[in-house]
Amino acid sequence: MIDLLSLANVETVSIENRDETVTIYAKTTYHLANCPNCGGGLYKHGSREYRYTDTPLYMKPTTIQLNVHRYRCKVCKQVLSDHIACVDESRRCTNRLVQHIQSHCFRLTFSELSRQIGLSVNTIRNIAQDYLRAIFKTRLKPQPHPS
């Protein structure tokens, strides 16, 4: 299968192209070897599916349904999941979608972006506000006074 996602440690399994949306079913290819907390061995403890919003594909809102491995540590008994570096866990979307919103939030209305992407207007507004804060923070650094 062609890898439409081009995301690190994520492999496309299948694609469902509906009238209004595109859903990409995928799985992680990265597997934890040892517990990051205590260094103990791990055993498989099932899997879990997560949904992340991604950049529009075929001019439709796109969702990635990602199957993530779960593990339990033999020593400390903690349940762990594969780390997925390409997603923003707090917003349940890919990092490239956040960058897409940041690059378009000053040209399009939040409502228009919401319709194109499939996220709520409030989520788009929060991403834009965080981006604006980051811009001001880097540009308004205190300058040393000349002596």
mmCIF file of C-alpha atoms in Angstrom:
data_model
loop_
_atom_site.group_PDB
_atom_site.id
_atom_site.type_symbol
_atom_site.label_atom_id
_atom_site.label_comp_id
_atom_site.label_asym_id
_atom_site.label_seq_id
_atom_site.Cartn_x
_atom_site.Cartn_y
_atom_site.Cartn_z
ATOM 1 C CA MET A 1 0.000 0.000 0.000
ATOM 2 C CA ILE A 2 1.181 3.512 -0.805
ATOM 3 C CA ASP A 3 2.120 5.452 2.318
ATOM 4 C CA LEU A 4 -0.015 8.592 2.047
ATOM 5 C CA LEU A 5 0.820 9.680 5.580
ATOM 6 C CA SER A 6 4.609 10.042 5.446
ATOM 7 C CA LEU A 7 4.697 10.081 9.252
ATOM 8 C CA ALA A 8 7.618 8.602 11.193
ATOM 9 C CA ASN A 9 6.894 5.177 12.748
ATOM 10 C CA VAL A 10 3.355 5.067 11.304
ATOM 11 C CA GLU A 11 2.278 2.691 8.543
ATOM 12 C CA THR A 12 -0.911 2.992 6.478
ATOM 13 C CA VAL A 13 -3.139 -0.091 6.587
ATOM 14 C CA SER A 14 -6.184 1.057 4.581
ATOM 15 C CA ILE A 15 -8.072 4.141 3.415
ATOM 16 C CA GLU A 16 -11.800 4.843 3.497
ATOM 17 C CA ASN A 17 -12.881 7.696 1.216
ATOM 18 C CA ARG A 18 -16.463 8.720 2.009
ATOM 19 C CA ASP A 19 -18.568 11.542 0.584
ATOM 20 C CA GLU A 20 -17.645 14.063 3.283
ATOM 21 C CA THR A 21 -14.517 12.669 5.001
ATOM 22 C CA VAL A 22 -11.431 10.519 4.559
ATOM 23 C CA THR A 23 -10.399 8.029 7.237
ATOM 24 C CA ILE A 24 -6.923 6.502 7.125
ATOM 25 C CA TYR A 25 -6.422 3.368 9.199
ATOM 26 C CA ALA A 26 -2.835 3.018 10.364
ATOM 27 C CA LYS A 27 -0.607 1.278 12.909
ATOM 28 C CA THR A 28 2.597 2.161 14.706
ATOM 29 C CA THR A 29 5.798 0.456 13.615
ATOM 30 C CA TYR A 30 7.886 1.516 16.622
ATOM 31 C CA HIS A 31 7.970 -0.903 19.566
ATOM 32 C CA LEU A 32 9.217 -0.193 23.071
ATOM 33 C CA ALA A 33 11.966 -2.563 24.210
ATOM 34 C CA ASN A 34 12.340 -1.655 27.892
ATOM 35 C CA CYS A 35 10.385 0.316 30.466
ATOM 36 C CA PRO A 36 11.467 3.995 30.382
ATOM 37 C CA ASN A 37 10.756 4.284 34.131
ATOM 38 C CA CYS A 38 12.672 1.354 35.614
ATOM 39 C CA GLY A 39 14.401 -0.319 32.645
ATOM 40 C CA GLY A 40 12.494 -3.577 33.187
ATOM 41 C CA GLY A 41 11.286 -5.880 30.467
ATOM 42 C CA LEU A 42 7.908 -5.390 28.822
ATOM 43 C CA TYR A 43 5.229 -7.709 27.593
ATOM 44 C CA LYS A 44 2.377 -6.928 25.200
ATOM 45 C CA HIS A 45 -0.767 -5.722 26.915
ATOM 46 C CA GLY A 46 -3.079 -5.345 23.927
ATOM 47 C CA SER A 47 -3.584 -2.315 21.749
ATOM 48 C CA ARG A 48 -5.760 0.770 21.612
ATOM 49 C CA GLU A 49 -7.118 2.840 18.746
ATOM 50 C CA TYR A 50 -6.786 6.610 18.758
ATOM 51 C CA ARG A 51 -8.254 9.118 16.313
ATOM 52 C CA TYR A 52 -6.188 12.106 15.169
ATOM 53 C CA THR A 53 -7.203 14.829 12.755
ATOM 54 C CA ASP A 54 -4.755 15.372 9.894
ATOM 55 C CA THR A 55 -4.358 17.848 7.040
ATOM 56 C CA PRO A 56 -7.144 17.657 4.442
ATOM 57 C CA LEU A 57 -6.780 14.964 1.791
ATOM 58 C CA TYR A 58 -8.765 15.146 -1.473
ATOM 59 C CA MET A 59 -10.146 18.482 -0.217
ATOM 60 C CA LYS A 60 -11.953 16.664 2.633
ATOM 61 C CA PRO A 61 -11.441 16.611 6.411
ATOM 62 C CA THR A 62 -9.122 13.692 7.182
ATOM 63 C CA THR A 63 -8.871 11.502 10.262
ATOM 64 C CA ILE A 64 -6.177 8.975 11.102
ATOM 65 C CA GLN A 65 -7.385 6.014 13.128
ATOM 66 C CA LEU A 66 -4.146 4.773 14.673
ATOM 67 C CA ASN A 67 -3.694 1.377 16.320
ATOM 68 C CA VAL A 68 -1.120 1.795 19.120
ATOM 69 C CA HIS A 69 0.564 -1.060 21.010
ATOM 70 C CA ARG A 70 0.265 -1.181 24.795
ATOM 71 C CA TYR A 71 2.759 -2.815 27.121
ATOM 72 C CA ARG A 72 3.006 -3.655 30.810
ATOM 73 C CA CYS A 73 6.326 -3.587 32.663
ATOM 74 C CA LYS A 74 7.273 -6.878 34.338
ATOM 75 C CA VAL A 75 8.963 -5.012 37.211
ATOM 76 C CA CYS A 76 6.963 -1.859 38.063
ATOM 77 C CA LYS A 77 3.680 -3.066 36.455
ATOM 78 C CA GLN A 78 3.111 0.290 34.715
ATOM 79 C CA VAL A 79 1.066 0.244 31.486
ATOM 80 C CA LEU A 80 2.801 2.062 28.607
ATOM 81 C CA SER A 81 2.014 2.883 24.986
ATOM 82 C CA ASP A 82 4.187 3.484 21.955
ATOM 83 C CA HIS A 83 5.368 7.093 21.741
ATOM 84 C CA ILE A 84 4.050 8.859 18.650
ATOM 85 C CA ALA A 85 6.236 11.895 17.964
ATOM 86 C CA CYS A 86 4.235 13.166 14.980
ATOM 87 C CA VAL A 87 1.050 14.027 16.917
ATOM 88 C CA ASP A 88 0.005 16.772 19.309
ATOM 89 C CA GLU A 89 -1.606 14.739 22.101
ATOM 90 C CA SER A 90 -3.246 17.739 23.755
ATOM 91 C CA ARG A 91 -5.229 18.544 20.599
ATOM 92 C CA ARG A 92 -5.570 15.042 19.114
ATOM 93 C CA CYS A 93 -4.157 16.115 15.765
ATOM 94 C CA THR A 94 -0.925 15.747 13.816
ATOM 95 C CA ASN A 95 1.891 18.261 14.195
ATOM 96 C CA ARG A 96 1.687 19.044 10.484
ATOM 97 C CA LEU A 97 -1.985 19.989 10.914
ATOM 98 C CA VAL A 98 -0.982 22.430 13.661
ATOM 99 C CA GLN A 99 1.602 23.902 11.255
ATOM 100 C CA HIS A 100 -1.036 24.045 8.494
ATOM 101 C CA ILE A 101 -3.400 25.970 10.781
ATOM 102 C CA GLN A 102 -0.587 28.308 11.847
ATOM 103 C CA SER A 103 0.281 29.078 8.227
ATOM 104 C CA HIS A 104 -3.353 29.789 7.263
ATOM 105 C CA CYS A 105 -4.848 31.337 10.422
ATOM 106 C CA PHE A 106 -4.058 34.924 9.366
ATOM 107 C CA ARG A 107 -5.389 34.492 5.813
ATOM 108 C CA LEU A 108 -8.628 32.561 6.379
ATOM 109 C CA THR A 109 -11.318 32.910 8.995
ATOM 110 C CA PHE A 110 -11.362 30.384 11.813
ATOM 111 C CA SER A 111 -14.786 29.217 10.575
ATOM 112 C CA GLU A 112 -13.443 28.560 7.080
ATOM 113 C CA LEU A 113 -10.471 26.623 8.470
ATOM 114 C CA SER A 114 -12.871 24.672 10.672
ATOM 115 C CA ARG A 115 -14.959 23.634 7.651
ATOM 116 C CA GLN A 116 -11.889 22.620 5.635
ATOM 117 C CA ILE A 117 -10.174 20.664 8.411
ATOM 118 C CA GLY A 118 -12.974 19.272 10.531
ATOM 119 C CA LEU A 119 -11.831 20.701 13.874
ATOM 120 C CA SER A 120 -13.916 22.986 16.063
ATOM 121 C CA VAL A 121 -13.559 26.755 15.733
ATOM 122 C CA ASN A 122 -12.381 26.923 19.358
ATOM 123 C CA THR A 123 -9.534 24.467 18.712
ATOM 124 C CA ILE A 124 -8.424 26.493 15.692
ATOM 125 C CA ARG A 125 -8.628 29.688 17.754
ATOM 126 C CA ASN A 126 -6.510 28.117 20.534
ATOM 127 C CA ILE A 127 -3.854 26.974 18.058
ATOM 128 C CA ALA A 128 -3.767 30.473 16.512
ATOM 129 C CA GLN A 129 -3.509 32.131 19.944
ATOM 130 C CA ASP A 130 -0.644 29.826 20.977
ATOM 131 C CA TYR A 131 1.098 30.619 17.697
ATOM 132 C CA LEU A 132 0.637 34.355 18.214
ATOM 133 C CA ARG A 133 2.020 34.107 21.769
ATOM 134 C CA ALA A 134 5.071 32.232 20.454
ATOM 135 C CA ILE A 135 5.657 34.915 17.798
ATOM 136 C CA PHE A 136 5.472 37.737 20.359
ATOM 137 C CA LYS A 137 7.667 35.839 22.791
ATOM 138 C CA THR A 138 10.481 35.441 20.250
ATOM 139 C CA ARG A 139 10.212 39.019 18.943
ATOM 140 C CA LEU A 140 9.887 40.804 22.270
ATOM 141 C CA LYS A 141 12.970 39.477 24.009
ATOM 142 C CA PRO A 142 14.512 42.021 26.380
ATOM 143 C CA GLN A 143 17.529 43.738 24.866
ATOM 144 C CA PRO A 144 20.628 44.351 27.003
ATOM 145 C CA HIS A 145 21.212 48.007 27.850
ATOM 146 C CA PRO A 146 24.405 49.501 26.395
ATOM 147 C CA SER A 147 26.836 50.501 29.097
#
